[in-house]
mmCIF file of C-alpha atoms and ligand atoms in Angstrom:
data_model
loop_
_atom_site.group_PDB
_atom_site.id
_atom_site.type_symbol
_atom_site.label_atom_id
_atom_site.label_comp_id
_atom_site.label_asym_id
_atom_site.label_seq_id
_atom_site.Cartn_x
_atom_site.Cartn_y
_atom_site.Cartn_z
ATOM 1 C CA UNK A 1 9.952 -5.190 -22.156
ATOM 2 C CA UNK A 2 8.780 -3.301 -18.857
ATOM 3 C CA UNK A 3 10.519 -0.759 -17.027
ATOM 4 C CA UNK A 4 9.961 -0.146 -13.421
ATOM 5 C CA UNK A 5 11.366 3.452 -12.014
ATOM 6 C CA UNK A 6 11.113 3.313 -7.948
ATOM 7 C CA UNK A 7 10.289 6.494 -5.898
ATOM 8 C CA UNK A 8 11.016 7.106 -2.437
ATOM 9 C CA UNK A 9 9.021 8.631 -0.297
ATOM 10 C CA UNK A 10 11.490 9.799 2.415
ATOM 11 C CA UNK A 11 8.454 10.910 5.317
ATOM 12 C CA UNK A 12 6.684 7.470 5.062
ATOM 13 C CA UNK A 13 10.017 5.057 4.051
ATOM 14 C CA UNK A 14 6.814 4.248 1.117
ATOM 15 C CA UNK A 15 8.683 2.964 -2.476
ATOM 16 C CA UNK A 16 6.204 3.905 -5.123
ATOM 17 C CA UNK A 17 6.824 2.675 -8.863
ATOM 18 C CA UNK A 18 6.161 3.438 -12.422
ATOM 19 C CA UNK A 19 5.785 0.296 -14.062
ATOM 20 C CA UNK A 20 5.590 0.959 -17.902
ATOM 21 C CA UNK A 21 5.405 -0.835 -21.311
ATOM 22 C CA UNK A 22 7.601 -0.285 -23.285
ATOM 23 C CA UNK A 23 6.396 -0.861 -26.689
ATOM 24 C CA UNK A 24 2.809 0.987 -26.168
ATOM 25 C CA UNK A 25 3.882 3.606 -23.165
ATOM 26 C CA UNK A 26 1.103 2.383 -21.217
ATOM 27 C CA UNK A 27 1.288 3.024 -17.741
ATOM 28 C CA UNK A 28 0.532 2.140 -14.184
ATOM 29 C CA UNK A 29 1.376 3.792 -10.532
ATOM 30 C CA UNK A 30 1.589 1.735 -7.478
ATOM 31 C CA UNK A 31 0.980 3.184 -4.345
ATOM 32 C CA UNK A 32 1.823 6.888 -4.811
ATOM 33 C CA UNK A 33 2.053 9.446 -1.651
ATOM 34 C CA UNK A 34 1.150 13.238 -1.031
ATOM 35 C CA UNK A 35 3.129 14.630 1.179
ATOM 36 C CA UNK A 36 1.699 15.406 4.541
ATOM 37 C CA UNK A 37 2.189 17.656 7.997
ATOM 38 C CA UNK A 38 0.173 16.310 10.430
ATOM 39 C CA UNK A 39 0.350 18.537 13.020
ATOM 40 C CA UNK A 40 -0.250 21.277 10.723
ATOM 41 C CA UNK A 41 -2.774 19.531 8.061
ATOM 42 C CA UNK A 42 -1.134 20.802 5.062
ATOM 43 C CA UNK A 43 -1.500 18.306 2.298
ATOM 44 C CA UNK A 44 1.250 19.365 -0.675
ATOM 45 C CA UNK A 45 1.760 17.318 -3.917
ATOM 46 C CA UNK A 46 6.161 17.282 -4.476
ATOM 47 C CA UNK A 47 6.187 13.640 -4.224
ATOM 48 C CA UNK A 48 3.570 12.926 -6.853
ATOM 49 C CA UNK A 49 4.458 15.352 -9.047
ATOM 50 C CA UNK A 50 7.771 13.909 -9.344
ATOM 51 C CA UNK A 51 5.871 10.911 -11.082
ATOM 52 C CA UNK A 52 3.747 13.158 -13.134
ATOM 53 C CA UNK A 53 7.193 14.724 -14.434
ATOM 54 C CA UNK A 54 8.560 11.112 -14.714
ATOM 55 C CA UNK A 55 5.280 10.142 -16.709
ATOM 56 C CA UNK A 56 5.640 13.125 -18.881
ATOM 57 C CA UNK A 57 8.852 13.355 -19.949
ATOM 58 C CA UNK A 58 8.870 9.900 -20.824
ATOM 59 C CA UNK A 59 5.537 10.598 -22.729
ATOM 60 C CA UNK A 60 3.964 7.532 -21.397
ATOM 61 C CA UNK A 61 -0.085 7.204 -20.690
ATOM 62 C CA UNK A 62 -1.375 6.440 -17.303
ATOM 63 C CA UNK A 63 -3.887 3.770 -17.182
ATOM 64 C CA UNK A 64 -3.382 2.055 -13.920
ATOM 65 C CA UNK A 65 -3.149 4.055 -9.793
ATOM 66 C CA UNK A 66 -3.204 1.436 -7.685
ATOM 67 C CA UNK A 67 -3.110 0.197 -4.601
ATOM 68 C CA UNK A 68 -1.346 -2.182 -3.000
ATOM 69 C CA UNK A 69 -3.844 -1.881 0.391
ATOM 70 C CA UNK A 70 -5.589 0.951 2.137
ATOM 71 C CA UNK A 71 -2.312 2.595 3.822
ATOM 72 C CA UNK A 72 -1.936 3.569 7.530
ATOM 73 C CA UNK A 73 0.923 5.330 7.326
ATOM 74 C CA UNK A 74 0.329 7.769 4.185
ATOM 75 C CA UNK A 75 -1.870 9.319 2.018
ATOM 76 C CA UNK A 76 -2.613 8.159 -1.156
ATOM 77 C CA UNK A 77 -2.236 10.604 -3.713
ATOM 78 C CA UNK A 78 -4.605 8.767 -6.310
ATOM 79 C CA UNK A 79 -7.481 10.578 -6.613
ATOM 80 C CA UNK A 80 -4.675 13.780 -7.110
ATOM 81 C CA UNK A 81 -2.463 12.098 -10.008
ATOM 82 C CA UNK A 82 -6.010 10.871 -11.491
ATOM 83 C CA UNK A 83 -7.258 14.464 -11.379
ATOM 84 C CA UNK A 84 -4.069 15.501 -13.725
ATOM 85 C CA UNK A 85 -3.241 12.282 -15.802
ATOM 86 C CA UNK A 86 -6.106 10.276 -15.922
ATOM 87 C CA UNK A 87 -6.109 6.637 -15.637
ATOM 88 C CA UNK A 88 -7.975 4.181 -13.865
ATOM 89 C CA UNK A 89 -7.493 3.687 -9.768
ATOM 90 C CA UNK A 90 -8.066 0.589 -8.301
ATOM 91 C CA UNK A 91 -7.882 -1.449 -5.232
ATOM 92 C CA UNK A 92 -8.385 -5.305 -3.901
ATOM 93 C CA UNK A 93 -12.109 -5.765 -3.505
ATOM 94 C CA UNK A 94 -11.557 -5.803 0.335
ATOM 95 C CA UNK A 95 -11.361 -2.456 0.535
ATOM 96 C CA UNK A 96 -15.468 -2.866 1.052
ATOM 97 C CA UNK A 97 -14.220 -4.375 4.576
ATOM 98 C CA UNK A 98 -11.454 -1.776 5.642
ATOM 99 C CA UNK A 99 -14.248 0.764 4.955
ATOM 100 C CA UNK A 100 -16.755 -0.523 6.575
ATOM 101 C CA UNK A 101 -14.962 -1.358 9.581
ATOM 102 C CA UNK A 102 -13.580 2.485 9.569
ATOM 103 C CA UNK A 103 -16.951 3.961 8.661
ATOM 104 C CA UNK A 104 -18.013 2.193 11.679
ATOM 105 C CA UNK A 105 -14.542 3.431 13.768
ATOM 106 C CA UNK A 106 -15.049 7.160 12.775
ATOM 107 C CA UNK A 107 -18.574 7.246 12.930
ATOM 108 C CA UNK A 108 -19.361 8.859 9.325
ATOM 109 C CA UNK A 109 -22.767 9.048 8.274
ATOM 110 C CA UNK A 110 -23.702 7.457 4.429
ATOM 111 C CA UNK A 111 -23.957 10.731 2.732
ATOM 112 C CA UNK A 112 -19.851 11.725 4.379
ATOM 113 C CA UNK A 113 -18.336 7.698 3.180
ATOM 114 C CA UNK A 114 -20.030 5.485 1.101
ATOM 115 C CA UNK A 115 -19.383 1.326 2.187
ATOM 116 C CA UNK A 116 -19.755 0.042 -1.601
ATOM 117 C CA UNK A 117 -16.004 0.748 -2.507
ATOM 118 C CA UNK A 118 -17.420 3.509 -5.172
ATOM 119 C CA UNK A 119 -14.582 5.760 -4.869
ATOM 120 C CA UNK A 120 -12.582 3.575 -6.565
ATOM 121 C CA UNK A 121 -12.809 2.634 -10.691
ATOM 122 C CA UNK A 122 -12.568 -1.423 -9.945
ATOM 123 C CA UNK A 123 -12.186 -3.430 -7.350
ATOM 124 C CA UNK A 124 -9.794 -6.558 -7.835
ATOM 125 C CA UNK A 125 -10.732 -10.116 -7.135
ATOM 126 C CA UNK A 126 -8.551 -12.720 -6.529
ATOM 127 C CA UNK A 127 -6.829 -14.074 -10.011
ATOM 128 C CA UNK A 128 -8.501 -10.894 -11.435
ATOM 129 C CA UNK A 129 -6.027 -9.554 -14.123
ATOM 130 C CA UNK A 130 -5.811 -6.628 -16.524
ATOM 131 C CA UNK A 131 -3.861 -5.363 -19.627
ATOM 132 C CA UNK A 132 -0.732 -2.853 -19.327
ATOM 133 C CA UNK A 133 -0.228 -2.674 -23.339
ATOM 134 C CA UNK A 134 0.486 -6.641 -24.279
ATOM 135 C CA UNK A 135 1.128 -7.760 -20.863
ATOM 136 C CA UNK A 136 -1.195 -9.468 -18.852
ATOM 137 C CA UNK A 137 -0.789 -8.020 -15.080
ATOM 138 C CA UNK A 138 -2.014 -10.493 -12.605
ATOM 139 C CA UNK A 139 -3.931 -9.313 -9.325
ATOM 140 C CA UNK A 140 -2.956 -11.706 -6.178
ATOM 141 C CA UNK A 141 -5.130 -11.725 -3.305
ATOM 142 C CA UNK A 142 -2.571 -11.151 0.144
ATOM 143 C CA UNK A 143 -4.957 -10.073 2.592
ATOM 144 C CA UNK A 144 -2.958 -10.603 6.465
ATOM 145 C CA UNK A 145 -1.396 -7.107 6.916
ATOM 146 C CA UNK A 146 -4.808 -5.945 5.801
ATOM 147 C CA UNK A 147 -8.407 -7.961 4.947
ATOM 148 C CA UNK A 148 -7.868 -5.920 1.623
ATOM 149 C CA UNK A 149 -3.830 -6.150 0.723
ATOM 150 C CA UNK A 150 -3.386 -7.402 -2.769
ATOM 151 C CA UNK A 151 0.171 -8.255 -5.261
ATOM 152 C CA UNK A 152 0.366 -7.195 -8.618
ATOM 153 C CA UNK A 153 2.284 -9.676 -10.659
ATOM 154 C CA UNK A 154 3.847 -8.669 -14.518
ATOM 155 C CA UNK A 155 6.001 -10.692 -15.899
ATOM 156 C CA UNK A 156 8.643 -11.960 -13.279
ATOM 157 C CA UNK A 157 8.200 -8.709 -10.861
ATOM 158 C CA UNK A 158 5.662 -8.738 -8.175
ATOM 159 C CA UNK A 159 4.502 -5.631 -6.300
ATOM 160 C CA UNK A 160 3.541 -7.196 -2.894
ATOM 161 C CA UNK A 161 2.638 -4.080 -0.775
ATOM 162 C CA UNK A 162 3.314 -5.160 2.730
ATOM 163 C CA UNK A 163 2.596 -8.728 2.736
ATOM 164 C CA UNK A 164 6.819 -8.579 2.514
ATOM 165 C CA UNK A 165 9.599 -6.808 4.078
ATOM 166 C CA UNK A 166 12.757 -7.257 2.900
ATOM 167 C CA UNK A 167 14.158 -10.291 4.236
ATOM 168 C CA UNK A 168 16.129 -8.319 7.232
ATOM 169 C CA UNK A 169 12.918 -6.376 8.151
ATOM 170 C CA UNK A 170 10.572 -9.470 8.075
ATOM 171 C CA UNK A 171 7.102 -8.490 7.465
ATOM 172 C CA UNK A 172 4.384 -6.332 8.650
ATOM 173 C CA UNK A 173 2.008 -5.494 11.253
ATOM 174 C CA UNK A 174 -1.552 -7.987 11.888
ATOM 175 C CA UNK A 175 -3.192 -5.862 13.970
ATOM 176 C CA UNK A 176 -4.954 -3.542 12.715
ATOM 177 C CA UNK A 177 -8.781 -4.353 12.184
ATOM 178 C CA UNK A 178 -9.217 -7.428 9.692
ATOM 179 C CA UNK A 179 -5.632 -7.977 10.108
ATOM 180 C CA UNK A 180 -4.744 -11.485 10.523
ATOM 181 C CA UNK A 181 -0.888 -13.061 10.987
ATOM 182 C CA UNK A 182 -2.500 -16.624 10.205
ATOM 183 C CA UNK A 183 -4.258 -15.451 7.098
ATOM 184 C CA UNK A 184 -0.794 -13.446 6.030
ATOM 185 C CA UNK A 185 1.289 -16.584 6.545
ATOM 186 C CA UNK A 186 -0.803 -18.407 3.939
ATOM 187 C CA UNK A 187 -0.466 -15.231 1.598
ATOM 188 C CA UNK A 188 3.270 -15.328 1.791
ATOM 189 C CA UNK A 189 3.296 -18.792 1.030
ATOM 190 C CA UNK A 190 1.466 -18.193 -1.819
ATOM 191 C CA UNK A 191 4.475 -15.681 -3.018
ATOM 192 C CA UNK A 192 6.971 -18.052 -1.977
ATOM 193 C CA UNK A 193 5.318 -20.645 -4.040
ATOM 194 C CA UNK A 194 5.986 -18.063 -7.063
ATOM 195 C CA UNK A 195 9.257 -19.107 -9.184
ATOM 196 C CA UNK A 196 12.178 -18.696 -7.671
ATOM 197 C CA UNK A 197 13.308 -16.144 -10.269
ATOM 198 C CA UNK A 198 10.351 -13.759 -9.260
ATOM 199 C CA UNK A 199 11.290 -10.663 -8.067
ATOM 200 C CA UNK A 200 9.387 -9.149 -5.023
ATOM 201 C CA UNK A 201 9.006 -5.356 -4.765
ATOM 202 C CA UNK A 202 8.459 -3.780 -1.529
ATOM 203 C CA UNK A 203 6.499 -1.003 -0.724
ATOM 204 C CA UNK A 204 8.006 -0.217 2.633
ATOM 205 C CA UNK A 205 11.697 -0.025 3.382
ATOM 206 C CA UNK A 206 12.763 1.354 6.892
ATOM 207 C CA UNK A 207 16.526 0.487 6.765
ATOM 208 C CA UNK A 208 16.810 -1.304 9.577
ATOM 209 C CA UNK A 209 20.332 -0.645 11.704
ATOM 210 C CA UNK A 210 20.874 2.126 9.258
ATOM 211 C CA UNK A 211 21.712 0.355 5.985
ATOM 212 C CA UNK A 212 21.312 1.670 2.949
ATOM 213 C CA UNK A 213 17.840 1.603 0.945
ATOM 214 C CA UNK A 214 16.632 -1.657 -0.247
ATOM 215 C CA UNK A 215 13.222 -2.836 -2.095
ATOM 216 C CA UNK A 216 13.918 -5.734 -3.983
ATOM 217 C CA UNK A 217 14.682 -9.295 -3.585
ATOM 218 C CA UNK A 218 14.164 -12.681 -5.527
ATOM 219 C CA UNK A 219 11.419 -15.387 -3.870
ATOM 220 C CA UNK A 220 14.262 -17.232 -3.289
ATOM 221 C CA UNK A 221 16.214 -14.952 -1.282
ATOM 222 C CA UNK A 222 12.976 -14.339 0.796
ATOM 223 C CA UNK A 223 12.041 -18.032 1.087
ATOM 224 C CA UNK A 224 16.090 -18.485 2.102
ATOM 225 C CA UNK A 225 16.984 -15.329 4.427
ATOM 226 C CA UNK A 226 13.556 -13.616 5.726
ATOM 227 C CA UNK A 227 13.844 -13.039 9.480
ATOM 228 C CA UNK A 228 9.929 -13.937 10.421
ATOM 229 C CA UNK A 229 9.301 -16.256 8.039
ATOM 230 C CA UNK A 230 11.904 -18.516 5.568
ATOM 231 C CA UNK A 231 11.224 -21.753 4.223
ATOM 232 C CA UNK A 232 11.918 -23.183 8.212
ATOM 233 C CA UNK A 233 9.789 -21.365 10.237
ATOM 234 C CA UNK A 234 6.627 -23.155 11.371
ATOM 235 C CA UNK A 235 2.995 -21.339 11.430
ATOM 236 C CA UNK A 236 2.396 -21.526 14.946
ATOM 237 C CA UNK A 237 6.012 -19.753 15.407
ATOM 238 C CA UNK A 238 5.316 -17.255 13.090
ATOM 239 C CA UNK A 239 2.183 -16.123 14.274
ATOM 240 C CA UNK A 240 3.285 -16.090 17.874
ATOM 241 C CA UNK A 241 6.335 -14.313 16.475
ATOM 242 C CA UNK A 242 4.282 -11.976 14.867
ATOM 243 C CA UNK A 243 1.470 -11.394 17.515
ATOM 244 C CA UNK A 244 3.643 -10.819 20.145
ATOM 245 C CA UNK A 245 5.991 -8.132 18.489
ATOM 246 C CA UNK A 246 2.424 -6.493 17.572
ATOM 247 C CA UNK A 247 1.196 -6.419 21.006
ATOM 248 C CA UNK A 248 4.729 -3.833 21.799
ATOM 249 C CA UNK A 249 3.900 -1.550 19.007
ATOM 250 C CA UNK A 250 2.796 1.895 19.033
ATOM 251 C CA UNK A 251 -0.294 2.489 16.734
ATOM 252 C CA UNK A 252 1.396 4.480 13.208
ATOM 253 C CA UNK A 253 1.340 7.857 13.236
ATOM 254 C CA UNK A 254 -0.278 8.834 10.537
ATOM 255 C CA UNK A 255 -3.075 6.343 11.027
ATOM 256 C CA UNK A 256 -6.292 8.516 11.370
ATOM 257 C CA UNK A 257 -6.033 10.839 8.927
ATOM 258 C CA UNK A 258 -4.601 8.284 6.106
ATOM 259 C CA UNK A 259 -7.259 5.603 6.954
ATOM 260 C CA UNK A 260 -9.518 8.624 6.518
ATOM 261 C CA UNK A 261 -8.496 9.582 3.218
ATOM 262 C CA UNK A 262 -7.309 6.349 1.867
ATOM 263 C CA UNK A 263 -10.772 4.381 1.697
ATOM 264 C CA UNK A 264 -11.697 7.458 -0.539
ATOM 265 C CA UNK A 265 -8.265 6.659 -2.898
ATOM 266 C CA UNK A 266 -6.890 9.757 -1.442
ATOM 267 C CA UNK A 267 -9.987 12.116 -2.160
ATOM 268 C CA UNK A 268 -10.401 14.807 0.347
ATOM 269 C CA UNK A 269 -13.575 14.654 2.893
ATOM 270 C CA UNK A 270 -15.899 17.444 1.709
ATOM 271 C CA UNK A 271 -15.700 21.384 2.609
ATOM 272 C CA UNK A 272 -17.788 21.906 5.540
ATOM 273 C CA UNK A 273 -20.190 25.306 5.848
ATOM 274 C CA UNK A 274 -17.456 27.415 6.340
ATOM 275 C CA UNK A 275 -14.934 26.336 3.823
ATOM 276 C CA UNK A 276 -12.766 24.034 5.790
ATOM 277 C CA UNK A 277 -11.963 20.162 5.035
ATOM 278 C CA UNK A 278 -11.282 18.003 8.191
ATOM 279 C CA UNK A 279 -10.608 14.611 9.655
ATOM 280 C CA UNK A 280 -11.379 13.128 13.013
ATOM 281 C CA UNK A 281 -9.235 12.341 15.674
ATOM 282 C CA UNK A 282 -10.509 9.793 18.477
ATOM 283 C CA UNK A 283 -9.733 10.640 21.792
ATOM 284 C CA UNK A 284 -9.469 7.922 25.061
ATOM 285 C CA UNK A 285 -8.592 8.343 28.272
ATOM 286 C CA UNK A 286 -8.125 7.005 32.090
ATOM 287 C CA UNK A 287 -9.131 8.316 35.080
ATOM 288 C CA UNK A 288 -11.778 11.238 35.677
ATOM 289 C CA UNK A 289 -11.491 13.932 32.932
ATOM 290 C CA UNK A 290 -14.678 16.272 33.055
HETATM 291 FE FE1 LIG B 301 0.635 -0.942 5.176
#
């Protein structure tokens, strides 16, 4: 048997698991959160040390802090939770891409980001697949939201980021660099294709019209009921559906300073010469500003 204990991260509307086995305590943590002020910079740890607790008291060992895809609206707390439980983070293999392409965005030299996905322990493949005690966990390739967005699949519960909303949310963004709503309609296919019994877990839930929390559904409930994409709903509309609700939205937040720290897992850009740690914040502007 697994168990799977969600985690809400109220700031972000992020649902972060503990997926354990049962028989051999072995762990894994998808997509955990530090908590984060932006206007103030202060980074503090509540969220993920609600896990740690979790992980403790139920005197289970932490192999697996993973990613779902590198985040634009939080900070991962991996490299943190690593730094007190150990275990092993990891990422799709397209992470190489979303770093480049910000490495390029933020201008950082070779010596402030490495390109080669080296902050992270492995990098998945498509098919790629790993042991959580006896059972098999199966990596997914769903790039779309993100050239480097990945499902884990164990047993009959797959962990699909936000290649899936829930079925009255729809799905995610395309826009953002490498994003693609062509390439994620083929990646939800692939999910729908999963049985019909599979259950999808979301990473993202932002209760639309107020409703209460919800992060689960079956493939066949999304296949049936999702807003942007069921069984009936034709590429060409999806992607114009999709494109042109992207072309209305705000960039997130929280994007600079989480794609910043998130194609590092989380780790913190080094102390500069007097002490401080920072992140960059583009600026653009119209008209004549001397
Ligand atoms: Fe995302």
């Amino acid at each position: 048997m697994i168990s799977i204990k969600y985690f809400f991260h109220q700031a972000s509307s992020t649902i972060s698991y503990v997926v354990f086995d049962e028989a051999s305590r072995e762990a894994m943590i998808i997509d955990s959160a530090l908590d984060y002020s932006a206007h103030s910079g202060k980074l503090w740890t509540d969220f993920a040390d609600q896990q740690i607790a979790y992980i403790k008291q139920n005197k289970l060992r932490l192999e697996w802090i993973l990613e779902t895809h590198a985040h634009a609206d939080h900070i991962s707390a991996a490299h943190y939770v690593k730094s007190k439980q150990g275990g092993k983070i990891a990422a799709g293999a397209g992470i190489k891409q979303v770093q480049t392409t910000f490495i390029k965005f933020f201008n950082l030299s070779p010596e402030e980001h490495a390109s080669d996905g080296s902050q992270f322990d492995r990098l998945f493949e498509d098919n790629d697949s790993f042991l959580l005690g006896d059972k098999t966990v199966k990596v997914i390739s769903t790039p779309g939201h993100t050239n480097d967005s990945v499902t884990y699949l164990i047993k009959d519960n797959a962990f699909v980021g936000d290649t899936l909303f829930m079925p009255d949310a729809g799905t995610a963004r395309c826009d953002f660099p490498g994003g693609s709503a062509n390439v994620l309609f083929d990646s939800i296919k692939k999910l729908h294709d999963l049985p019909a019994h599979t259950m999808l877990w979301m990473c993202h839930d932002y209760q639309p019209e107020g409703r209460e929390l919800k992060f689960q559904c079956t493939v066949e409930q999304s296949r049936a009921h999702n807003i942007h994409v069921h069984n009936l709903v034709e590429r060409e509309d999806f992607v114009r559906l999709r494109e042109s609700r992207d072309e209305t939205l705000d960039i997130p937040q929280l994007l600079y300073p989480s794609v910043q720290l998130n194609i590092s897992a989380g780790q913190l850009p080094k102390k500069q010469s007097n002490g401080m740690r920072y992140t960059k914040q583009p600026l653009s502007f119209s008209g004549e500003i001397l």
